[in-house]
Amino acid sequence: MLPREFATEVAKKLQAAGYQGLWAGGCVRDQLLGKVPTDYDIATDATPEQVRQLFGHRRTLPIGAAFGVITVIGPRSAGHIEVATFRRDMEYSDGRRPDSVEFTDAREDASRRDFTINGLFFDPVQNEVIDYVDGRADIDFRIVRAIGDPHERIREDKLRMLRAVRFAATLGFELEPNTRAAVIQHAPEIGTVSAERIGGEMRRMLVHPHRAAAAQLLADCRLLGEVLLDGEQLAQNRANWRTRLGWLEQLGREAEFAQAAAILLSPLLKVQGINPTSKRWKLSNAEQKTIRWIEQHVVPMSRAHLMPWSELQPILVHPAAVKTWQVAKVQFGEHHPGILACEKKLQLPADQLDPLPLLKGDDLIELGIEPGPAFSRLLQQVRAAQLDGEIETRQQAVHLVESIQTGE
Ligand code: ATP
Ligand code: MG
């Protein structure tokens, strides 16, 4: 069963039991835009306990019950669906999440949502859109507009500023002028949002093919300097900024977050390293490492054609080598000699790209050499000679070791 069929079935079952059962939010928006929704959310006037009774305790999970959300477990192929009781959010004393929720009707549930395009319901049984917030027109005119007073809505939840930018950029919509003005005014307050949530939005923007538009809109809305330490400087050198956006655009559909981050952040990384960004976006250790490695090896790759193999090879066998090469290709062009040299080498079969070493540490110990700094230097020299084709056999490697030792 497809997720869509399961979402219809859940709504039908709610309606057959005398409740309302409507698709809500993002899935309605995506469907109206002719896109396949990534997931379906259902809104209902049934209470969480009634939802559990209707679908059975074994087929439901009460993880979000405190906020009125029950997860209904679908057949394997359909995944899970969240069924949320219509609610109004109470106070937002921390500017992030409501202190408590109260159950209410569909109209009020629509008005607590962030943007009109996200405030629509759809009845899959009657096949009809239910629009309390004039969201349909905004979808047709491609506008991201806060529901109600944008200042008020941002004050309640500052993350909505980044969501506004993300929806505008990824959907290719305009930010409605009052909503935009409110974002600009409240941009300095984004710091009260947790690094996890900021990082989550940044990841989603940077993996999207419209990542350059997202970066530009972040800069235009003065959010760039708030989500990155000294981030506003990125856009100050206009020519450099435009070049960088061009690269981001060319990265392509499949590009990963680390590749986009390395391009966007490169000028900052050179000055301040990865730590400040890491803190603001809550990067994982793996993300930090990959971003840094890409940033540090793009320029070396452009000089690949000038390097001895013993210098280039260790770069090309790194796990992030292909990702880095893709970034270097965007920055230097596919016909650049360094880019072509890497491409050719990366296509080598594994045993040629990374042949087994003629000598390993154990072999040196057997030769009576003590582990230490000179030991690893010796190993490196033997490896370099092997890669550069100066020696081909184990015996030649042993000779080399002996001659280096007697020479020293
Ligand atoms: P996508 O999942 O494609 O990013 P979405 O619209 O489904 O888009 P979700 O974050 O999954 O976004 O949220 C589902 C719905 O919940 C939204 O469509 C919106 O109606 C509501 N919503 C989510 N986050 C907020 C928020 N911070 N403030 C108000 N409403 C929100
Ligand atoms: Mg969603």
Short mmCIF file of C-alpha atoms and ligand atoms in Angstrom, two decimals:
data_model
loop_
_atom_site.label_atom_id
_atom_site.label_comp_id
_atom_site.label_asym_id
_atom_site.label_seq_id
_atom_site.Cartn_x
_atom_site.Cartn_y
_atom_site.Cartn_z
CA MET A 1 0.00 0.00 0.00
CA LEU A 2 1.25 3.48 -0.88
CA PRO A 3 1.54 6.15 1.86
CA ARG A 4 -1.14 8.08 0.00
CA GLU A 5 -3.59 5.19 0.06
CA PHE A 6 -2.97 4.63 3.75
CA ALA A 7 -3.51 8.35 4.42
CA THR A 8 -6.86 8.11 2.64
CA GLU A 9 -7.81 4.99 4.56
CA VAL A 10 -7.04 6.60 7.94
CA ALA A 11 -9.15 9.65 7.06
CA LYS A 12 -12.00 7.41 5.88
CA LYS A 13 -11.96 5.39 9.07
CA LEU A 14 -12.09 8.55 11.21
CA GLN A 15 -15.00 9.87 9.15
CA ALA A 16 -16.87 6.57 9.27
CA ALA A 17 -16.64 6.73 13.08
CA GLY A 18 -18.27 10.18 13.00
CA TYR A 19 -15.13 12.29 13.39
CA GLN A 20 -13.51 14.73 11.01
CA GLY A 21 -10.44 13.30 9.30
CA LEU A 22 -8.51 15.66 7.03
CA TRP A 23 -5.10 15.80 5.44
CA ALA A 24 -3.31 18.85 6.82
CA GLY A 25 -0.39 21.16 6.15
CA GLY A 26 2.57 20.29 3.93
CA CYS A 27 0.97 17.33 2.16
CA VAL A 28 -1.96 19.46 0.96
CA ARG A 29 0.42 22.17 -0.23
CA ASP A 30 2.62 19.68 -2.08
CA GLN A 31 -0.34 17.98 -3.71
CA LEU A 32 -1.72 21.31 -4.97
CA LEU A 33 1.72 22.05 -6.39
CA GLY A 34 1.63 18.77 -8.27
CA LYS A 35 4.35 17.22 -6.13
CA VAL A 36 4.30 13.89 -4.36
CA PRO A 37 4.16 14.69 -0.62
CA THR A 38 7.01 13.22 1.44
CA ASP A 39 4.63 12.40 4.26
CA TYR A 40 0.98 12.84 5.17
CA ASP A 41 -0.32 14.42 8.37
CA ILE A 42 -3.92 14.02 9.41
CA ALA A 43 -5.93 16.39 11.58
CA THR A 44 -9.07 15.38 13.44
CA ASP A 45 -11.56 16.48 16.09
CA ALA A 46 -11.19 13.08 17.80
CA THR A 47 -9.16 13.27 21.01
CA PRO A 48 -5.88 11.33 21.21
CA GLU A 49 -7.59 8.69 23.36
CA GLN A 50 -10.43 8.35 20.83
CA VAL A 51 -7.88 7.95 18.04
CA ARG A 52 -6.15 5.19 19.99
CA GLN A 53 -9.44 3.44 20.64
CA LEU A 54 -10.47 3.62 17.00
CA PHE A 55 -7.20 2.27 15.57
CA GLY A 56 -6.33 0.01 18.51
CA HIS A 57 -3.51 0.31 21.01
CA ARG A 58 -1.37 -2.16 19.10
CA ARG A 59 -1.51 -0.11 15.91
CA THR A 60 -0.83 3.28 17.52
CA LEU A 61 2.00 4.99 19.37
CA PRO A 62 1.25 7.73 21.91
CA ILE A 63 4.66 9.45 21.64
CA GLY A 64 3.24 12.94 20.97
CA ALA A 65 -0.01 12.48 22.91
CA ALA A 66 0.72 15.46 25.18
CA PHE A 67 0.51 17.69 22.09
CA GLY A 68 -2.46 15.80 20.73
CA VAL A 69 -0.53 13.63 18.27
CA ILE A 70 -1.01 9.88 17.89
CA THR A 71 1.08 7.89 15.45
CA VAL A 72 -0.89 5.30 13.49
CA ILE A 73 1.24 2.41 12.29
CA GLY A 74 0.61 1.50 8.68
CA PRO A 75 1.49 -1.54 6.59
CA ARG A 76 5.22 -1.80 6.00
CA SER A 77 5.18 -0.13 2.57
CA ALA A 78 2.96 2.73 3.76
CA GLY A 79 4.91 3.88 6.79
CA HIS A 80 3.42 5.70 9.78
CA ILE A 81 0.99 8.57 9.85
CA GLU A 82 0.59 11.20 12.52
CA VAL A 83 -2.98 11.95 13.50
CA ALA A 84 -3.21 15.25 15.39
CA THR A 85 -6.20 16.56 17.24
CA PHE A 86 -7.19 20.09 16.13
CA ARG A 87 -5.46 22.37 18.62
CA ARG A 88 -4.66 25.91 19.54
CA ASP A 89 -1.23 26.66 20.94
CA MET A 90 -1.29 28.48 24.26
CA GLU A 91 1.61 30.68 25.46
CA TYR A 92 5.01 30.76 23.79
CA SER A 93 7.04 31.95 26.77
CA ASP A 94 10.33 30.64 25.35
CA GLY A 95 9.74 31.78 21.75
CA ARG A 96 10.11 28.19 20.60
CA ARG A 97 7.34 25.86 21.63
CA PRO A 98 3.93 26.37 23.16
CA ASP A 99 3.72 25.91 26.91
CA SER A 100 0.59 23.82 26.50
CA VAL A 101 -2.07 23.04 23.90
CA GLU A 102 -5.85 23.05 24.00
CA PHE A 103 -8.05 21.08 21.66
CA THR A 104 -10.27 23.09 19.35
CA ASP A 105 -11.78 23.08 15.85
CA ALA A 106 -10.34 22.98 12.34
CA ARG A 107 -10.53 26.73 11.78
CA GLU A 108 -8.46 27.55 14.85
CA ASP A 109 -6.06 24.73 14.09
CA ALA A 110 -5.45 26.29 10.67
CA SER A 111 -4.75 29.69 12.19
CA ARG A 112 -2.04 28.43 14.58
CA ARG A 113 0.00 27.19 11.60
CA ASP A 114 2.87 29.28 10.26
CA PHE A 115 2.17 30.22 6.62
CA THR A 116 -1.02 30.31 4.59
CA ILE A 117 0.41 27.74 2.16
CA ASN A 118 0.85 25.40 5.15
CA GLY A 119 -2.60 26.09 6.61
CA LEU A 120 -4.78 24.10 4.22
CA PHE A 121 -6.81 20.94 4.81
CA PHE A 122 -7.92 18.40 2.26
CA ASP A 123 -10.76 15.94 2.63
CA PRO A 124 -9.68 12.86 0.65
CA VAL A 125 -13.17 11.34 0.91
CA GLN A 126 -15.03 14.34 -0.55
CA ASN A 127 -11.96 15.26 -2.63
CA GLU A 128 -12.17 18.86 -1.47
CA VAL A 129 -9.75 21.51 -0.21
CA ILE A 130 -10.76 23.31 2.99
CA ASP A 131 -9.17 26.73 3.18
CA TYR A 132 -9.66 28.96 6.25
CA VAL A 133 -6.56 31.09 5.63
CA ASP A 134 -6.66 32.01 1.92
CA GLY A 135 -3.80 29.63 1.33
CA ARG A 136 -4.97 28.49 -2.08
CA ALA A 137 -4.56 31.91 -3.62
CA ASP A 138 -1.06 32.18 -2.15
CA ILE A 139 -0.16 28.81 -3.62
CA ASP A 140 -1.49 29.95 -7.00
CA PHE A 141 0.42 33.25 -6.80
CA ARG A 142 3.44 31.53 -5.24
CA ILE A 143 3.66 33.60 -2.08
CA VAL A 144 4.90 32.72 1.42
CA ARG A 145 2.74 34.77 3.77
CA ALA A 146 2.47 34.46 7.55
CA ILE A 147 -0.98 33.60 8.86
CA GLY A 148 -2.15 36.67 10.80
CA ASP A 149 0.30 39.31 12.05
CA PRO A 150 3.81 38.29 10.96
CA HIS A 151 5.49 40.06 13.90
CA GLU A 152 3.27 38.23 16.35
CA ARG A 153 3.86 34.87 14.65
CA ILE A 154 7.62 35.32 14.64
CA ARG A 155 7.60 36.43 18.25
CA GLU A 156 5.84 33.16 19.13
CA ASP A 157 8.38 31.02 17.33
CA LYS A 158 11.55 32.55 15.89
CA LEU A 159 12.31 29.45 13.86
CA ARG A 160 9.51 30.54 11.53
CA MET A 161 11.96 33.08 10.07
CA LEU A 162 14.17 30.30 8.76
CA ARG A 163 11.16 28.28 7.70
CA ALA A 164 9.90 31.28 5.70
CA VAL A 165 13.22 31.52 3.88
CA ARG A 166 13.37 27.78 3.33
CA PHE A 167 9.87 27.52 1.87
CA ALA A 168 10.35 30.60 -0.32
CA ALA A 169 13.69 29.35 -1.67
CA THR A 170 12.89 25.67 -2.09
CA LEU A 171 9.45 26.23 -3.61
CA GLY A 172 10.63 29.19 -5.70
CA PHE A 173 8.05 31.46 -4.02
CA GLU A 174 8.20 35.15 -3.07
CA LEU A 175 8.20 36.26 0.53
CA GLU A 176 5.15 38.47 0.99
CA PRO A 177 6.45 42.02 1.77
CA ASN A 178 5.07 42.32 5.33
CA THR A 179 6.28 38.85 6.20
CA ARG A 180 9.67 39.71 4.77
CA ALA A 181 9.87 43.01 6.66
CA ALA A 182 9.04 41.19 9.89
CA VAL A 183 11.76 38.61 9.25
CA ILE A 184 14.32 41.36 8.64
CA GLN A 185 13.26 43.16 11.80
CA HIS A 186 13.39 40.07 14.01
CA ALA A 187 16.44 38.44 12.40
CA PRO A 188 18.74 39.34 15.34
CA GLU A 189 16.49 37.24 17.60
CA ILE A 190 17.11 33.96 15.78
CA GLY A 191 19.85 33.22 18.33
CA THR A 192 17.22 32.13 20.87
CA VAL A 193 16.44 29.11 18.68
CA SER A 194 18.41 25.97 19.49
CA ALA A 195 21.44 25.08 17.37
CA GLU A 196 19.78 21.76 16.46
CA ARG A 197 16.80 23.48 14.91
CA ILE A 198 18.88 26.14 13.14
CA GLY A 199 21.21 23.44 11.84
CA GLY A 200 18.23 21.36 10.74
CA GLU A 201 16.89 24.21 8.61
CA MET A 202 20.35 25.00 7.18
CA ARG A 203 20.88 21.38 6.21
CA ARG A 204 17.53 21.26 4.44
CA MET A 205 18.26 24.48 2.55
CA LEU A 206 21.76 23.46 1.53
CA VAL A 207 20.85 20.01 0.22
CA HIS A 208 18.11 21.48 -1.96
CA PRO A 209 18.92 22.30 -5.61
CA HIS A 210 17.79 25.89 -4.88
CA ARG A 211 20.51 26.24 -2.24
CA ALA A 212 21.95 29.37 -3.89
CA ALA A 213 18.57 31.12 -3.77
CA ALA A 214 18.28 30.14 -0.11
CA ALA A 215 21.72 31.59 0.68
CA GLN A 216 20.86 34.83 -1.13
CA LEU A 217 17.53 35.14 0.67
CA LEU A 218 19.23 34.49 4.03
CA ALA A 219 21.60 37.33 3.23
CA ASP A 220 18.78 39.62 2.03
CA CYS A 221 16.81 38.95 5.21
CA ARG A 222 19.92 39.65 7.36
CA LEU A 223 19.78 36.13 8.73
CA LEU A 224 23.14 35.02 7.38
CA GLY A 225 25.06 37.07 9.92
CA GLU A 226 22.88 35.64 12.67
CA VAL A 227 23.12 31.95 11.83
CA LEU A 228 26.89 32.16 11.26
CA LEU A 229 29.51 33.99 13.28
CA ASP A 230 30.57 36.89 11.00
CA GLY A 231 28.35 35.36 8.32
CA GLU A 232 27.31 38.79 7.00
CA GLN A 233 30.86 39.18 5.67
CA LEU A 234 30.28 36.33 3.25
CA ALA A 235 28.01 38.47 1.09
CA GLN A 236 29.95 41.74 1.40
CA ASN A 237 32.42 41.14 -1.40
CA ARG A 238 29.80 41.12 -4.14
CA ALA A 239 31.88 39.53 -6.88
CA ASN A 240 33.16 36.76 -4.64
CA TRP A 241 29.67 36.12 -3.27
CA ARG A 242 28.16 35.86 -6.72
CA THR A 243 30.86 33.45 -7.83
CA ARG A 244 30.22 31.30 -4.78
CA LEU A 245 26.46 31.27 -5.37
CA GLY A 246 27.14 30.21 -8.95
CA TRP A 247 29.15 27.26 -7.67
CA LEU A 248 26.40 26.33 -5.21
CA GLU A 249 23.92 26.33 -8.06
CA GLN A 250 26.09 24.15 -10.27
CA LEU A 251 26.62 21.55 -7.55
CA GLY A 252 23.64 19.63 -8.81
CA ARG A 253 20.77 17.68 -7.41
CA GLU A 254 22.63 14.89 -5.67
CA ALA A 255 25.08 17.11 -3.81
CA GLU A 256 25.51 16.58 -0.11
CA PHE A 257 25.27 19.03 2.72
CA ALA A 258 29.03 18.92 3.41
CA GLN A 259 29.83 19.88 -0.19
CA ALA A 260 27.49 22.86 -0.17
CA ALA A 261 28.65 23.90 3.29
CA ALA A 262 32.30 23.75 2.18
CA ILE A 263 31.55 26.11 -0.72
CA LEU A 264 29.39 28.52 1.27
CA LEU A 265 31.62 28.63 4.32
CA SER A 266 35.06 28.53 2.71
CA PRO A 267 36.00 32.21 3.43
CA LEU A 268 34.91 31.81 7.07
CA LEU A 269 36.65 28.47 7.51
CA LYS A 270 39.92 30.01 6.39
CA VAL A 271 39.68 32.67 9.10
CA GLN A 272 37.89 31.01 12.01
CA GLY A 273 38.01 27.27 11.35
CA ILE A 274 34.95 25.06 11.70
CA ASN A 275 34.28 25.47 15.43
CA PRO A 276 32.00 28.54 15.45
CA THR A 277 29.78 27.09 12.68
CA SER A 278 29.85 23.76 14.37
CA LYS A 279 28.47 25.29 17.52
CA ARG A 280 25.76 27.29 15.74
CA TRP A 281 24.56 24.48 13.52
CA LYS A 282 25.34 21.62 15.91
CA LEU A 283 27.40 19.77 13.30
CA SER A 284 28.26 16.15 13.96
CA ASN A 285 31.94 15.18 14.17
CA ALA A 286 31.64 13.46 10.80
CA GLU A 287 30.14 16.57 9.19
CA GLN A 288 32.86 18.81 10.65
CA LYS A 289 35.59 16.52 9.40
CA THR A 290 34.15 16.18 5.91
CA ILE A 291 33.46 19.90 5.47
CA ARG A 292 36.99 20.77 6.57
CA TRP A 293 38.59 18.11 4.44
CA ILE A 294 36.71 19.19 1.33
CA GLU A 295 37.53 22.84 1.94
CA GLN A 296 41.23 22.06 2.41
CA HIS A 297 41.63 19.82 -0.65
CA VAL A 298 39.75 21.61 -3.41
CA VAL A 299 42.70 23.82 -4.36
CA PRO A 300 45.29 21.00 -4.06
CA MET A 301 43.14 18.94 -6.47
CA SER A 302 43.31 21.75 -9.01
CA ARG A 303 47.11 21.26 -8.98
CA ALA A 304 46.87 17.49 -9.40
CA HIS A 305 48.56 17.54 -12.82
CA LEU A 306 51.64 19.12 -11.26
CA MET A 307 51.98 16.68 -8.38
CA PRO A 308 54.03 13.50 -8.16
CA TRP A 309 51.73 10.52 -7.79
CA SER A 310 53.06 9.89 -4.29
CA GLU A 311 51.62 13.26 -3.26
CA LEU A 312 48.30 13.05 -5.14
CA GLN A 313 47.50 9.42 -4.37
CA PRO A 314 46.93 9.85 -0.61
CA ILE A 315 44.45 12.62 -1.41
CA LEU A 316 42.53 10.54 -3.95
CA VAL A 317 42.14 7.51 -1.68
CA HIS A 318 40.51 9.58 1.06
CA PRO A 319 36.81 8.71 1.65
CA ALA A 320 35.80 12.29 0.78
CA ALA A 321 37.93 12.44 -2.40
CA VAL A 322 35.10 12.06 -4.92
CA LYS A 323 32.91 14.60 -3.12
CA THR A 324 35.84 17.01 -3.03
CA TRP A 325 36.58 16.44 -6.70
CA GLN A 326 32.95 17.27 -7.55
CA VAL A 327 33.32 20.57 -5.72
CA ALA A 328 36.67 21.26 -7.39
CA LYS A 329 35.11 20.53 -10.78
CA VAL A 330 32.41 23.12 -10.16
CA GLN A 331 34.99 25.69 -9.02
CA PHE A 332 37.69 25.14 -11.64
CA GLY A 333 35.68 23.75 -14.56
CA GLU A 334 35.62 20.27 -16.03
CA HIS A 335 38.38 21.04 -18.56
CA HIS A 336 40.88 22.27 -16.01
CA PRO A 337 44.03 20.09 -16.22
CA GLY A 338 44.03 19.38 -12.48
CA ILE A 339 40.39 18.31 -12.59
CA LEU A 340 41.01 16.08 -15.60
CA ALA A 341 44.06 14.52 -13.95
CA CYS A 342 42.04 13.63 -10.84
CA GLU A 343 39.18 12.28 -12.93
CA LYS A 344 41.48 9.95 -14.81
CA LYS A 345 43.12 8.66 -11.66
CA LEU A 346 39.84 8.23 -9.78
CA GLN A 347 38.73 5.84 -12.53
CA LEU A 348 41.67 3.49 -11.92
CA PRO A 349 40.80 0.04 -10.59
CA ALA A 350 41.22 -0.16 -6.82
CA ASP A 351 44.42 -2.22 -6.94
CA GLN A 352 46.08 0.42 -9.11
CA LEU A 353 44.70 3.44 -7.32
CA ASP A 354 45.71 2.04 -3.95
CA PRO A 355 48.13 -0.91 -4.38
CA LEU A 356 49.08 -2.95 -1.33
CA PRO A 357 52.22 -1.51 0.28
CA LEU A 358 55.46 -3.36 -0.43
CA LEU A 359 56.42 -3.00 3.23
CA LYS A 360 54.36 -2.53 6.36
CA GLY A 361 55.28 -1.57 9.91
CA ASP A 362 55.65 -5.23 10.91
CA ASP A 363 58.19 -5.74 8.15
CA LEU A 364 60.32 -2.88 9.46
CA ILE A 365 60.21 -4.33 12.97
CA GLU A 366 61.37 -7.64 11.54
CA LEU A 367 64.25 -5.74 9.97
CA GLY A 368 65.16 -4.66 13.48
CA ILE A 369 63.93 -1.05 13.24
CA GLU A 370 62.46 0.52 16.39
CA PRO A 371 59.02 2.21 16.14
CA GLY A 372 59.26 6.01 16.41
CA PRO A 373 59.11 9.16 14.28
CA ALA A 374 61.93 7.98 12.00
CA PHE A 375 60.09 4.70 11.59
CA SER A 376 56.98 6.22 10.07
CA ARG A 377 59.06 8.56 7.92
CA LEU A 378 60.85 5.51 6.58
CA LEU A 379 57.57 3.80 5.80
CA GLN A 380 56.38 6.90 3.97
CA GLN A 381 59.56 7.08 1.93
CA VAL A 382 59.16 3.45 0.88
CA ARG A 383 55.49 4.05 0.01
CA ALA A 384 56.36 7.15 -2.04
CA ALA A 385 59.07 5.27 -3.93
CA GLN A 386 56.59 2.47 -4.63
CA LEU A 387 53.88 4.85 -5.85
CA ASP A 388 56.31 6.79 -8.01
CA GLY A 389 57.47 3.54 -9.61
CA GLU A 390 61.03 3.73 -8.30
CA ILE A 391 60.75 0.31 -6.67
CA GLU A 392 58.49 -2.59 -7.59
CA THR A 393 59.38 -5.54 -5.37
CA ARG A 394 59.62 -6.26 -1.70
CA GLN A 395 63.32 -6.94 -2.09
CA GLN A 396 63.89 -3.52 -3.65
CA ALA A 397 61.95 -2.01 -0.78
CA VAL A 398 64.19 -3.74 1.76
CA HIS A 399 67.24 -2.49 -0.12
CA LEU A 400 65.86 1.02 -0.06
CA VAL A 401 65.34 0.81 3.70
CA GLU A 402 68.88 -0.41 4.19
CA SER A 403 70.38 2.27 2.00
CA ILE A 404 68.41 5.02 3.74
CA GLN A 405 69.55 3.65 7.10
CA THR A 406 73.21 3.42 6.21
CA GLY A 407 72.98 6.81 4.49
CA GLU A 408 71.66 8.43 7.71
P1 ATP B 1 8.14 19.83 4.78
O1 ATP B 1 7.93 18.64 5.67
O2 ATP B 1 8.07 19.56 3.33
O3 ATP B 1 9.29 20.66 5.19
P2 ATP B 1 5.75 20.72 6.02
O4 ATP B 1 4.84 21.86 5.71
O5 ATP B 1 5.17 19.35 6.06
O6 ATP B 1 6.94 20.83 5.01
P3 ATP B 1 6.53 20.24 8.74
O7 ATP B 1 7.65 20.84 9.49
O8 ATP B 1 6.55 18.79 8.45
O9 ATP B 1 6.42 21.08 7.39
O10 ATP B 1 5.21 20.63 9.53
C1 ATP B 1 3.91 20.17 9.17
C2 ATP B 1 2.91 21.31 9.33
O11 ATP B 1 2.89 21.75 10.69
C3 ATP B 1 3.24 22.55 8.51
O12 ATP B 1 2.73 22.46 7.22
C4 ATP B 1 2.58 23.64 9.33
O13 ATP B 1 1.21 23.68 9.08
C5 ATP B 1 2.77 23.16 10.75
N1 ATP B 1 4.01 23.69 11.37
C6 ATP B 1 5.22 23.08 11.41
N2 ATP B 1 6.12 23.82 12.06
C7 ATP B 1 5.48 24.94 12.45
C8 ATP B 1 5.87 26.11 13.18
N3 ATP B 1 7.13 26.26 13.61
N4 ATP B 1 4.93 27.04 13.42
C9 ATP B 1 3.65 26.87 12.99
N5 ATP B 1 3.24 25.82 12.30
C10 ATP B 1 4.13 24.85 12.03
MG MG B 2 6.28 17.55 6.67
#
